Amino acid sequence: MMSLAEQERAVLDEHEPRWVRLGYRVIRHPRGTDVPEFLGRFQPDALAIGPQPNLVVEVIRKGARNADEKVRRLKALLGDRKDWRLEVLYSGEVAEGLRSSSPEDIHDVLRASRRLTEKEPRAAFLLAWAVLEAVVRRLAPQDAQFPQSAGRLVELLASGGYITPTEADRLRYAVALRNRLAHGDLSVRLAPAETRTVLEIAEGLLHQMQEDP
């Protein structure tokens, strides 16, 4: 049976290659001046320094009683900072890779989302994000083979140069709406244009892939 330290190391070993590919320098168990001042005495499991936002990485054992409290504390320390982002990884669970969807399946769901845009805007919006993740999984299979947060999808696209800075900003705004809706805030009201933003970017990336030799 793996010790907690071994589980943590295994999780970091799994994710570090992805961060390095994205241009980050990973510092495990940072101490002293390596730890940002805003974290105070908190010592994170790792930092990833590079393309902003930098990452504060914390590995949490699945099912740990203090897990939620630790995440809340870290989020409070980061506040509204734009130059740093919290990345929580869980040990004790095996992440399963997802298969890539075919272009035909992606187009089918894309069309379904468009049809729903006027009548069921919230359902259409969530489908649009599913389409975008499916496209990113085909575009960058090494980085997106496992389930990704909406924010991570945007950063993968932006750091890889797949979308323009303007498109990235539009998606970041949409991420906040998507997260509120996906986590049960049913008061979210969506305009059709917000769904079209996600779909148009996803469709453009899909066409770009199909045109590339």
Coordinates of N, CA and C in Angstrom, one line a residue:
M1 N 0.8 -1.2 0.0 CA 0.0 0.0 0.0 C 0.9 1.2 0.0
M2 N 0.6 2.2 -0.9 CA 1.4 3.4 -1.0 C 1.2 4.3 0.2
S3 N 2.2 4.9 0.7 CA 2.1 5.9 1.7 C 1.5 7.2 1.1
L4 N 1.1 8.1 2.0 CA 0.6 9.4 1.5 C 1.6 10.2 0.7
A5 N 2.9 10.1 1.1 CA 4.0 10.8 0.4 C 4.1 10.2 -1.0
E6 N 4.1 8.8 -1.1 CA 4.2 8.2 -2.4 C 3.0 8.5 -3.3
Q7 N 1.8 8.5 -2.7 CA 0.7 8.9 -3.5 C 0.8 10.3 -4.1
E8 N 1.2 11.2 -3.3 CA 1.4 12.6 -3.7 C 2.5 12.6 -4.8
R9 N 3.6 11.9 -4.6 CA 4.6 11.9 -5.7 C 4.1 11.4 -7.0
A10 N 3.3 10.3 -6.9 CA 2.8 9.7 -8.1 C 1.9 10.6 -8.8
V11 N 1.0 11.4 -8.1 CA 0.1 12.3 -8.8 C 0.9 13.4 -9.4
L12 N 1.9 14.0 -8.7 CA 2.7 15.0 -9.3 C 3.5 14.5 -10.5
D13 N 4.0 13.3 -10.4 CA 4.7 12.7 -11.6 C 3.8 12.6 -12.8
E14 N 2.6 12.3 -12.6 CA 1.6 12.1 -13.7 C 1.4 13.5 -14.4
H15 N 1.3 14.6 -13.6 CA 0.9 15.8 -14.2 C 2.0 16.7 -14.6
E16 N 3.2 16.5 -14.0 CA 4.3 17.4 -14.3 C 4.7 17.5 -15.8
P17 N 4.7 16.4 -16.5 CA 5.0 16.5 -17.9 C 4.1 17.4 -18.7
R18 N 2.9 17.5 -18.3 CA 1.9 18.4 -19.0 C 2.3 19.8 -18.7
W19 N 2.6 20.1 -17.5 CA 2.9 21.5 -17.1 C 4.2 21.9 -17.8
V20 N 5.2 21.0 -17.9 CA 6.5 21.3 -18.6 C 6.2 21.6 -20.0
R21 N 5.4 20.8 -20.7 CA 5.0 21.0 -22.1 C 4.4 22.4 -22.3
L22 N 3.7 22.9 -21.3 CA 3.0 24.2 -21.4 C 4.0 25.3 -21.1
G23 N 5.2 25.0 -20.7 CA 6.2 26.1 -20.5 C 6.4 26.4 -19.0
Y24 N 5.9 25.6 -18.1 CA 6.0 25.9 -16.7 C 7.3 25.3 -16.1
R25 N 7.8 25.9 -15.1 CA 8.9 25.3 -14.3 C 8.3 24.9 -13.0
V26 N 8.4 23.6 -12.7 CA 7.7 23.0 -11.5 C 8.7 23.0 -10.3
I27 N 8.2 23.5 -9.2 CA 8.9 23.5 -7.9 C 8.1 22.7 -6.9
R28 N 8.6 21.5 -6.6 CA 7.9 20.7 -5.6 C 8.3 21.1 -4.2
H29 N 7.4 21.1 -3.3 CA 7.6 21.5 -1.9 C 8.4 22.7 -1.8
P30 N 7.9 23.8 -2.3 CA 8.7 25.1 -2.3 C 8.8 25.6 -0.9
R31 N 9.9 26.2 -0.6 CA 10.2 26.8 0.7 C 10.8 28.2 0.6
G32 N 10.8 28.9 1.7 CA 11.5 30.2 1.7 C 10.9 31.2 0.6
T33 N 11.9 31.8 -0.1 CA 11.5 32.8 -1.0 C 10.8 32.3 -2.3
D34 N 10.8 31.0 -2.4 CA 10.0 30.4 -3.6 C 8.5 30.5 -3.3
V35 N 8.1 30.6 -2.1 CA 6.6 30.7 -1.8 C 6.2 32.1 -1.9
P36 N 5.1 32.4 -2.7 CA 4.6 33.7 -2.8 C 4.2 34.3 -1.5
E37 N 4.4 35.6 -1.3 CA 4.1 36.2 0.0 C 2.6 36.1 0.4
F38 N 1.7 36.1 -0.6 CA 0.3 36.1 -0.3 C -0.2 34.8 0.3
L39 N 0.7 33.7 0.2 CA 0.3 32.4 0.8 C 0.7 32.4 2.3
G40 N 1.4 33.4 2.8 CA 1.7 33.4 4.2 C 2.5 32.2 4.6
R41 N 2.1 31.5 5.6 CA 2.9 30.4 6.1 C 2.4 29.1 5.4
F42 N 1.5 29.2 4.5 CA 1.0 27.9 3.9 C 2.1 27.5 2.9
Q43 N 2.4 26.2 3.0 CA 3.4 25.6 2.1 C 2.7 24.6 1.1
P44 N 2.5 25.0 -0.1 CA 1.9 24.2 -1.1 C 2.7 23.0 -1.5
D45 N 2.1 22.0 -2.1 CA 2.8 20.8 -2.5 C 3.7 21.1 -3.7
A46 N 3.3 22.0 -4.5 CA 4.1 22.4 -5.7 C 3.7 23.7 -6.2
L47 N 4.5 24.4 -7.0 CA 4.2 25.6 -7.7 C 4.6 25.3 -9.2
A48 N 3.9 25.9 -10.1 CA 4.3 25.8 -11.5 C 4.4 27.3 -12.0
I49 N 5.6 27.7 -12.3 CA 5.9 29.0 -12.7 C 6.1 29.1 -14.2
G50 N 5.5 30.1 -14.8 CA 5.7 30.2 -16.2 C 4.6 31.1 -16.8
P51 N 4.0 30.6 -17.9 CA 2.9 31.3 -18.6 C 1.8 31.6 -17.5
Q52 N 1.4 32.9 -17.4 CA 0.4 33.2 -16.4 C -0.9 32.7 -16.9
P53 N -1.8 32.2 -15.9 CA -1.5 32.3 -14.5 C -0.5 31.2 -14.0
N54 N 0.3 31.6 -13.1 CA 1.1 30.6 -12.4 C 0.2 29.7 -11.6
L55 N 0.7 28.5 -11.2 CA -0.2 27.5 -10.5 C 0.3 27.3 -9.1
V56 N -0.7 27.3 -8.2 CA -0.5 26.8 -6.8 C -1.1 25.4 -6.8
V57 N -0.2 24.4 -6.7 CA -0.7 23.0 -6.8 C -0.8 22.3 -5.4
E58 N -2.0 21.8 -5.1 CA -2.2 21.1 -3.9 C -2.8 19.7 -4.2
V59 N -2.1 18.7 -3.6 CA -2.6 17.3 -3.8 C -3.4 16.9 -2.5
I60 N -4.6 16.5 -2.7 CA -5.5 16.1 -1.6 C -5.9 14.7 -1.7
R61 N -5.8 14.0 -0.6 CA -6.2 12.6 -0.6 C -7.7 12.5 -0.7
K62 N -8.2 11.7 -1.7 CA -9.6 11.5 -1.9 C -10.3 11.0 -0.6
G63 N -11.3 11.7 -0.2 CA -12.1 11.3 1.0 C -11.5 11.9 2.3
A64 N -10.4 12.7 2.3 CA -9.9 13.3 3.5 C -10.9 14.2 4.1
R65 N -11.0 14.2 5.4 CA -12.0 14.9 6.1 C -11.8 16.4 6.0
N66 N -10.5 16.9 5.9 CA -10.2 18.3 5.9 C -10.1 18.8 4.5
A67 N -10.4 18.0 3.5 CA -10.2 18.4 2.1 C -10.9 19.7 1.7
D68 N -12.2 19.8 2.0 CA -12.9 20.9 1.6 C -12.4 22.2 2.3
E69 N -12.1 22.1 3.6 CA -11.6 23.2 4.3 C -10.3 23.7 3.7
K70 N -9.4 22.8 3.4 CA -8.1 23.1 2.8 C -8.3 23.9 1.5
V71 N -9.2 23.4 0.6 CA -9.5 24.1 -0.6 C -10.0 25.5 -0.4
R72 N -11.0 25.6 0.5 CA -11.5 26.9 0.8 C -10.5 27.9 1.3
R73 N -9.6 27.4 2.2 CA -8.5 28.2 2.7 C -7.6 28.7 1.6
L74 N -7.2 27.8 0.7 CA -6.4 28.2 -0.5 C -7.1 29.2 -1.4
K75 N -8.3 29.0 -1.7 CA -9.1 29.9 -2.5 C -9.1 31.3 -1.9
A76 N -9.3 31.3 -0.5 CA -9.3 32.6 0.1 C -8.0 33.3 0.1
L77 N -6.9 32.5 0.2 CA -5.5 33.1 0.1 C -5.3 33.7 -1.3
L78 N -5.7 33.0 -2.4 CA -5.5 33.5 -3.7 C -6.5 34.7 -4.1
G79 N -7.6 34.7 -3.4 CA -8.6 35.8 -3.7 C -8.9 35.9 -5.1
D80 N -8.9 37.2 -5.6 CA -9.2 37.5 -7.0 C -7.9 37.7 -7.9
R81 N -6.8 37.1 -7.5 CA -5.6 37.3 -8.2 C -5.7 36.7 -9.6
K82 N -5.2 37.4 -10.6 CA -5.3 37.0 -12.0 C -4.0 36.3 -12.4
D83 N -2.9 36.5 -11.6 CA -1.6 36.0 -12.0 C -1.3 34.6 -11.4
W84 N -2.2 34.1 -10.5 CA -2.1 32.8 -9.9 C -3.4 32.1 -9.9
R85 N -3.3 30.8 -10.1 CA -4.6 29.9 -10.1 C -4.3 28.7 -9.3
L86 N -5.3 28.3 -8.5 CA -5.2 27.0 -7.7 C -5.5 25.8 -8.6
E87 N -4.7 24.8 -8.5 CA -4.9 23.6 -9.2 C -4.9 22.4 -8.2
V88 N -6.1 21.9 -7.9 CA -6.2 20.8 -6.9 C -6.2 19.5 -7.6
L89 N -5.3 18.6 -7.2 CA -5.2 17.2 -7.7 C -5.6 16.3 -6.6
Y90 N -6.2 15.2 -6.9 CA -6.6 14.2 -5.9 C -5.8 12.9 -6.1
S91 N -5.4 12.4 -4.9 CA -4.7 11.1 -4.9 C -5.7 10.1 -4.5
G92 N -5.4 8.8 -4.7 CA -6.3 7.7 -4.3 C -7.4 7.4 -5.3
E93 N -7.3 8.1 -6.4 CA -8.2 7.7 -7.5 C -7.5 7.6 -8.8
V94 N -7.9 6.8 -9.7 CA -7.3 6.6 -11.0 C -8.0 7.3 -12.0
A95 N -7.4 8.3 -12.6 CA -8.1 9.0 -13.7 C -8.1 8.2 -15.0
E96 N -9.3 8.1 -15.5 CA -9.5 7.4 -16.7 C -9.4 8.3 -18.0
G97 N -8.6 7.9 -18.9 CA -8.6 8.7 -20.1 C -9.9 8.5 -20.9
L98 N -10.2 9.6 -21.6 CA -11.5 9.6 -22.4 C -11.1 9.4 -23.9
R99 N -11.9 8.7 -24.6 CA -11.6 8.5 -26.0 C -12.0 9.8 -26.8
S100 N -11.3 10.0 -27.9 CA -11.6 11.2 -28.7 C -12.9 10.9 -29.5
S101 N -13.7 11.9 -29.6 CA -14.9 11.8 -30.4 C -14.6 12.1 -31.9
S102 N -15.3 11.5 -32.7 CA -15.1 11.6 -34.2 C -15.6 13.0 -34.6
P103 N -15.0 13.6 -35.7 CA -15.5 14.8 -36.2 C -17.0 14.8 -36.5
E104 N -17.5 13.6 -37.0 CA -18.9 13.5 -37.3 C -19.7 13.7 -36.0
D105 N -19.3 13.0 -34.9 CA -20.1 13.1 -33.7 C -20.0 14.5 -33.1
I106 N -18.9 15.2 -33.3 CA -18.7 16.5 -32.8 C -19.7 17.4 -33.6
H107 N -19.7 17.3 -34.9 CA -20.6 18.1 -35.7 C -22.1 17.9 -35.3
D108 N -22.4 16.6 -35.1 CA -23.8 16.3 -34.7 C -24.2 17.1 -33.4
V109 N -23.4 17.0 -32.4 CA -23.7 17.7 -31.1 C -23.6 19.2 -31.3
L110 N -22.7 19.7 -32.1 CA -22.7 21.1 -32.4 C -24.0 21.6 -33.0
R111 N -24.5 20.8 -34.0 CA -25.8 21.2 -34.6 C -26.9 21.1 -33.6
A112 N -26.9 20.1 -32.7 CA -27.9 20.0 -31.7 C -27.9 21.3 -30.8
S113 N -26.7 21.7 -30.4 CA -26.6 22.9 -29.6 C -27.1 24.1 -30.3
R114 N -26.8 24.2 -31.6 CA -27.4 25.4 -32.3 C -28.9 25.4 -32.3
R115 N -29.5 24.2 -32.5 CA -30.9 24.1 -32.6 C -31.6 24.5 -31.2
L116 N -30.9 24.2 -30.1 CA -31.4 24.5 -28.8 C -31.2 25.9 -28.3
T117 N -30.4 26.7 -29.1 CA -29.9 28.0 -28.6 C -31.1 28.9 -28.2
E118 N -32.1 29.0 -29.0 CA -33.2 29.9 -28.8 C -34.2 29.3 -27.7
K119 N -34.5 28.0 -27.8 CA -35.6 27.4 -27.0 C -35.0 27.0 -25.6
E120 N -33.8 26.5 -25.6 CA -33.3 26.0 -24.3 C -31.8 26.5 -24.2
P121 N -31.6 27.8 -23.9 CA -30.3 28.4 -24.0 C -29.3 27.8 -23.0
R122 N -29.8 27.4 -21.8 CA -28.9 26.8 -20.8 C -28.4 25.4 -21.2
A123 N -29.3 24.6 -21.7 CA -28.9 23.3 -22.2 C -27.9 23.4 -23.4
A124 N -28.2 24.4 -24.3 CA -27.4 24.6 -25.5 C -26.0 25.1 -25.0
F125 N -25.9 25.9 -24.0 CA -24.6 26.4 -23.5 C -23.8 25.3 -23.0
L126 N -24.3 24.4 -22.2 CA -23.6 23.3 -21.6 C -23.1 22.3 -22.7
L127 N -24.0 22.1 -23.7 CA -23.6 21.3 -24.9 C -22.4 21.9 -25.6
A128 N -22.5 23.2 -25.8 CA -21.4 23.9 -26.5 C -20.1 23.7 -25.8
W129 N -20.0 23.7 -24.5 CA -18.8 23.4 -23.8 C -18.3 22.0 -23.9
A130 N -19.3 21.1 -24.0 CA -18.9 19.7 -24.3 C -18.3 19.5 -25.7
V131 N -18.8 20.3 -26.6 CA -18.3 20.3 -28.0 C -16.8 20.8 -27.9
L132 N -16.6 21.9 -27.2 CA -15.3 22.5 -27.1 C -14.3 21.6 -26.5
E133 N -14.7 20.9 -25.5 CA -13.7 19.9 -24.8 C -13.4 18.8 -25.8
A134 N -14.5 18.3 -26.5 CA -14.2 17.2 -27.5 C -13.2 17.7 -28.6
V135 N -13.4 18.9 -29.0 CA -12.5 19.5 -30.0 C -11.0 19.6 -29.5
V136 N -10.9 20.1 -28.2 CA -9.6 20.2 -27.6 C -8.9 18.8 -27.5
R137 N -9.7 17.8 -27.1 CA -9.2 16.5 -26.9 C -8.6 15.9 -28.3
R138 N -9.2 16.3 -29.4 CA -8.6 15.9 -30.7 C -7.4 16.8 -31.0
L139 N -7.5 18.0 -30.7 CA -6.5 19.0 -31.0 C -5.2 18.7 -30.2
A140 N -5.3 18.5 -28.9 CA -4.2 18.3 -28.0 C -4.4 17.0 -27.2
P141 N -4.3 15.8 -27.8 CA -4.7 14.6 -27.1 C -3.8 14.3 -25.8
Q142 N -2.6 14.7 -25.9 CA -1.7 14.4 -24.7 C -2.1 15.3 -23.5
D143 N -2.5 16.5 -23.8 CA -2.9 17.4 -22.7 C -4.3 17.3 -22.2
A144 N -5.2 16.7 -23.1 CA -6.6 16.7 -22.7 C -7.2 15.3 -22.7
Q145 N -6.4 14.3 -22.5 CA -6.9 13.0 -22.6 C -7.8 12.7 -21.3
F146 N -7.6 13.4 -20.2 CA -8.4 13.3 -19.0 C -9.4 14.4 -18.9
P147 N -10.5 14.3 -18.2 CA -11.5 15.4 -18.0 C -10.8 16.7 -17.6
Q148 N -11.2 17.8 -18.2 CA -10.6 19.1 -18.0 C -11.7 20.0 -17.5
S149 N -11.2 20.9 -16.6 CA -12.1 22.0 -16.2 C -12.2 23.0 -17.4
A150 N -13.3 23.8 -17.4 CA -13.5 24.7 -18.4 C -12.4 25.7 -18.5
G151 N -11.9 26.2 -17.3 CA -10.8 27.1 -17.3 C -9.6 26.6 -17.9
R152 N -9.3 25.3 -17.6 CA -8.1 24.6 -18.1 C -8.2 24.5 -19.6
L153 N -9.4 24.2 -20.2 CA -9.5 24.2 -21.6 C -9.1 25.5 -22.3
V154 N -9.5 26.6 -21.7 CA -9.2 27.9 -22.2 C -7.7 28.1 -22.2
E155 N -7.1 27.8 -21.0 CA -5.7 28.0 -20.9 C -4.9 27.2 -21.9
L156 N -5.3 25.9 -22.1 CA -4.6 25.1 -23.1 C -4.7 25.7 -24.4
L157 N -5.8 26.2 -24.8 CA -6.0 26.8 -26.1 C -5.2 28.1 -26.3
A158 N -5.2 28.9 -25.2 CA -4.5 30.2 -25.3 C -3.0 30.0 -25.3
S159 N -2.5 29.1 -24.4 CA -1.0 28.9 -24.3 C -0.5 28.2 -25.5
G160 N -1.3 27.4 -26.1 CA -0.9 26.7 -27.3 C -1.0 27.5 -28.6
G161 N -1.5 28.7 -28.5 CA -1.7 29.6 -29.7 C -2.8 29.2 -30.6
Y162 N -3.7 28.4 -30.1 CA -4.8 27.9 -31.0 C -5.9 29.0 -31.1
I163 N -6.0 29.9 -30.1 CA -7.0 31.0 -30.2 C -6.3 32.3 -30.0
T164 N -7.0 33.4 -30.4 CA -6.4 34.7 -30.2 C -6.6 35.2 -28.8
P165 N -5.9 36.2 -28.4 CA -6.2 36.8 -27.0 C -7.6 37.2 -26.8
T166 N -8.2 37.8 -27.9 CA -9.6 38.3 -27.8 C -10.5 37.1 -27.6
E167 N -10.3 36.0 -28.3 CA -11.1 34.8 -28.2 C -10.9 34.2 -26.8
A168 N -9.7 34.2 -26.3 CA -9.4 33.7 -24.9 C -10.2 34.5 -23.9
D169 N -10.2 35.8 -24.0 CA -11.0 36.7 -23.1 C -12.5 36.4 -23.1
R170 N -13.0 36.2 -24.3 CA -14.4 35.9 -24.5 C -14.8 34.6 -23.8
L171 N -13.9 33.6 -24.0 CA -14.1 32.3 -23.4 C -14.0 32.4 -21.8
R172 N -13.0 33.1 -21.3 CA -12.9 33.3 -19.9 C -14.1 33.8 -19.3
Y173 N -14.7 34.8 -19.9 CA -16.0 35.3 -19.4 C -17.1 34.3 -19.4
A174 N -17.1 33.5 -20.5 CA -18.1 32.4 -20.6 C -17.9 31.3 -19.5
V175 N -16.6 31.1 -19.2 CA -16.3 30.1 -18.1 C -17.0 30.3 -16.9
A176 N -17.1 31.6 -16.4 CA -17.7 31.9 -15.2 C -19.2 31.6 -15.2
L177 N -19.8 31.9 -16.4 CA -21.3 31.5 -16.5 C -21.4 30.0 -16.5
R178 N -20.6 29.3 -17.3 CA -20.7 27.9 -17.4 C -20.5 27.2 -16.0
N179 N -19.6 27.7 -15.2 CA -19.3 27.1 -13.9 C -20.5 27.3 -13.0
R180 N -21.1 28.5 -13.0 CA -22.2 28.7 -12.1 C -23.4 27.8 -12.5
L181 N -23.6 27.7 -13.8 CA -24.8 26.9 -14.3 C -24.5 25.4 -14.0
A182 N -23.3 24.9 -14.3 CA -23.0 23.5 -14.1 C -23.1 23.1 -12.7
H183 N -22.8 24.0 -11.8 CA -22.8 23.7 -10.3 C -24.1 24.1 -9.6
G184 N -25.2 24.3 -10.4 CA -26.5 24.4 -9.8 C -27.0 25.8 -9.6
D185 N -26.4 26.8 -10.1 CA -26.9 28.2 -10.0 C -27.9 28.3 -11.2
L186 N -29.2 28.0 -11.0 CA -30.2 28.0 -12.1 C -30.7 29.4 -12.3
S187 N -30.2 30.4 -11.6 CA -30.6 31.8 -11.9 C -29.9 32.4 -13.1
V188 N -28.9 31.6 -13.6 CA -28.1 32.2 -14.7 C -29.0 32.3 -15.9
R189 N -28.9 33.5 -16.5 CA -29.6 33.8 -17.7 C -28.6 34.0 -18.9
L190 N -28.9 33.3 -20.0 CA -27.9 33.3 -21.1 C -28.6 33.9 -22.3
A191 N -27.8 34.7 -23.0 CA -28.2 35.2 -24.3 C -27.7 34.2 -25.4
P192 N -28.4 34.1 -26.5 CA -27.9 33.2 -27.6 C -26.5 33.5 -28.0
A193 N -26.1 34.7 -27.9 CA -24.7 35.1 -28.4 C -23.7 34.4 -27.5
E194 N -23.9 34.2 -26.3 CA -22.9 33.5 -25.4 C -22.7 32.1 -25.8
T195 N -23.7 31.4 -26.2 CA -23.6 30.0 -26.7 C -22.9 30.1 -28.1
R196 N -23.2 31.0 -28.9 CA -22.6 31.1 -30.2 C -21.1 31.4 -30.1
T197 N -20.7 32.1 -29.2 CA -19.3 32.4 -29.0 C -18.5 31.1 -28.8
V198 N -19.0 30.2 -27.9 CA -18.3 29.0 -27.7 C -18.3 28.1 -28.9
L199 N -19.5 28.0 -29.6 CA -19.7 27.1 -30.7 C -18.8 27.6 -31.9
E200 N -18.8 28.9 -32.1 CA -18.0 29.4 -33.3 C -16.5 29.2 -33.1
I201 N -16.0 29.3 -31.9 CA -14.6 29.0 -31.6 C -14.3 27.5 -31.8
A202 N -15.2 26.7 -31.3 CA -15.0 25.2 -31.4 C -15.1 24.8 -32.9
E203 N -16.0 25.4 -33.6 CA -16.2 25.0 -35.0 C -15.0 25.5 -35.8
G204 N -14.5 26.7 -35.5 CA -13.3 27.2 -36.2 C -12.1 26.3 -36.0
L205 N -11.9 25.8 -34.7 CA -10.8 24.9 -34.4 C -11.0 23.6 -35.2
L206 N -12.2 23.1 -35.2 CA -12.5 21.8 -35.9 C -12.1 21.9 -37.4
H207 N -12.6 23.0 -38.0 CA -12.3 23.2 -39.4 C -10.8 23.3 -39.7
Q208 N -10.1 24.0 -38.7 CA -8.6 24.2 -38.9 C -7.9 22.8 -38.8
M209 N -8.4 21.9 -38.0 CA -7.8 20.6 -37.9 C -8.0 19.8 -39.2
Q210 N -9.2 19.9 -39.7 CA -9.6 19.1 -40.9 C -8.8 19.7 -42.1
E211 N -8.5 20.9 -42.1 CA -7.8 21.5 -43.3 C -6.3 21.3 -43.2
D212 N -5.7 21.1 -42.0 CA -4.3 20.9 -41.9 C -3.9 19.5 -42.4
P213 N -2.8 19.4 -43.2 CA -2.4 18.1 -43.7 C -2.0 17.1 -42.6

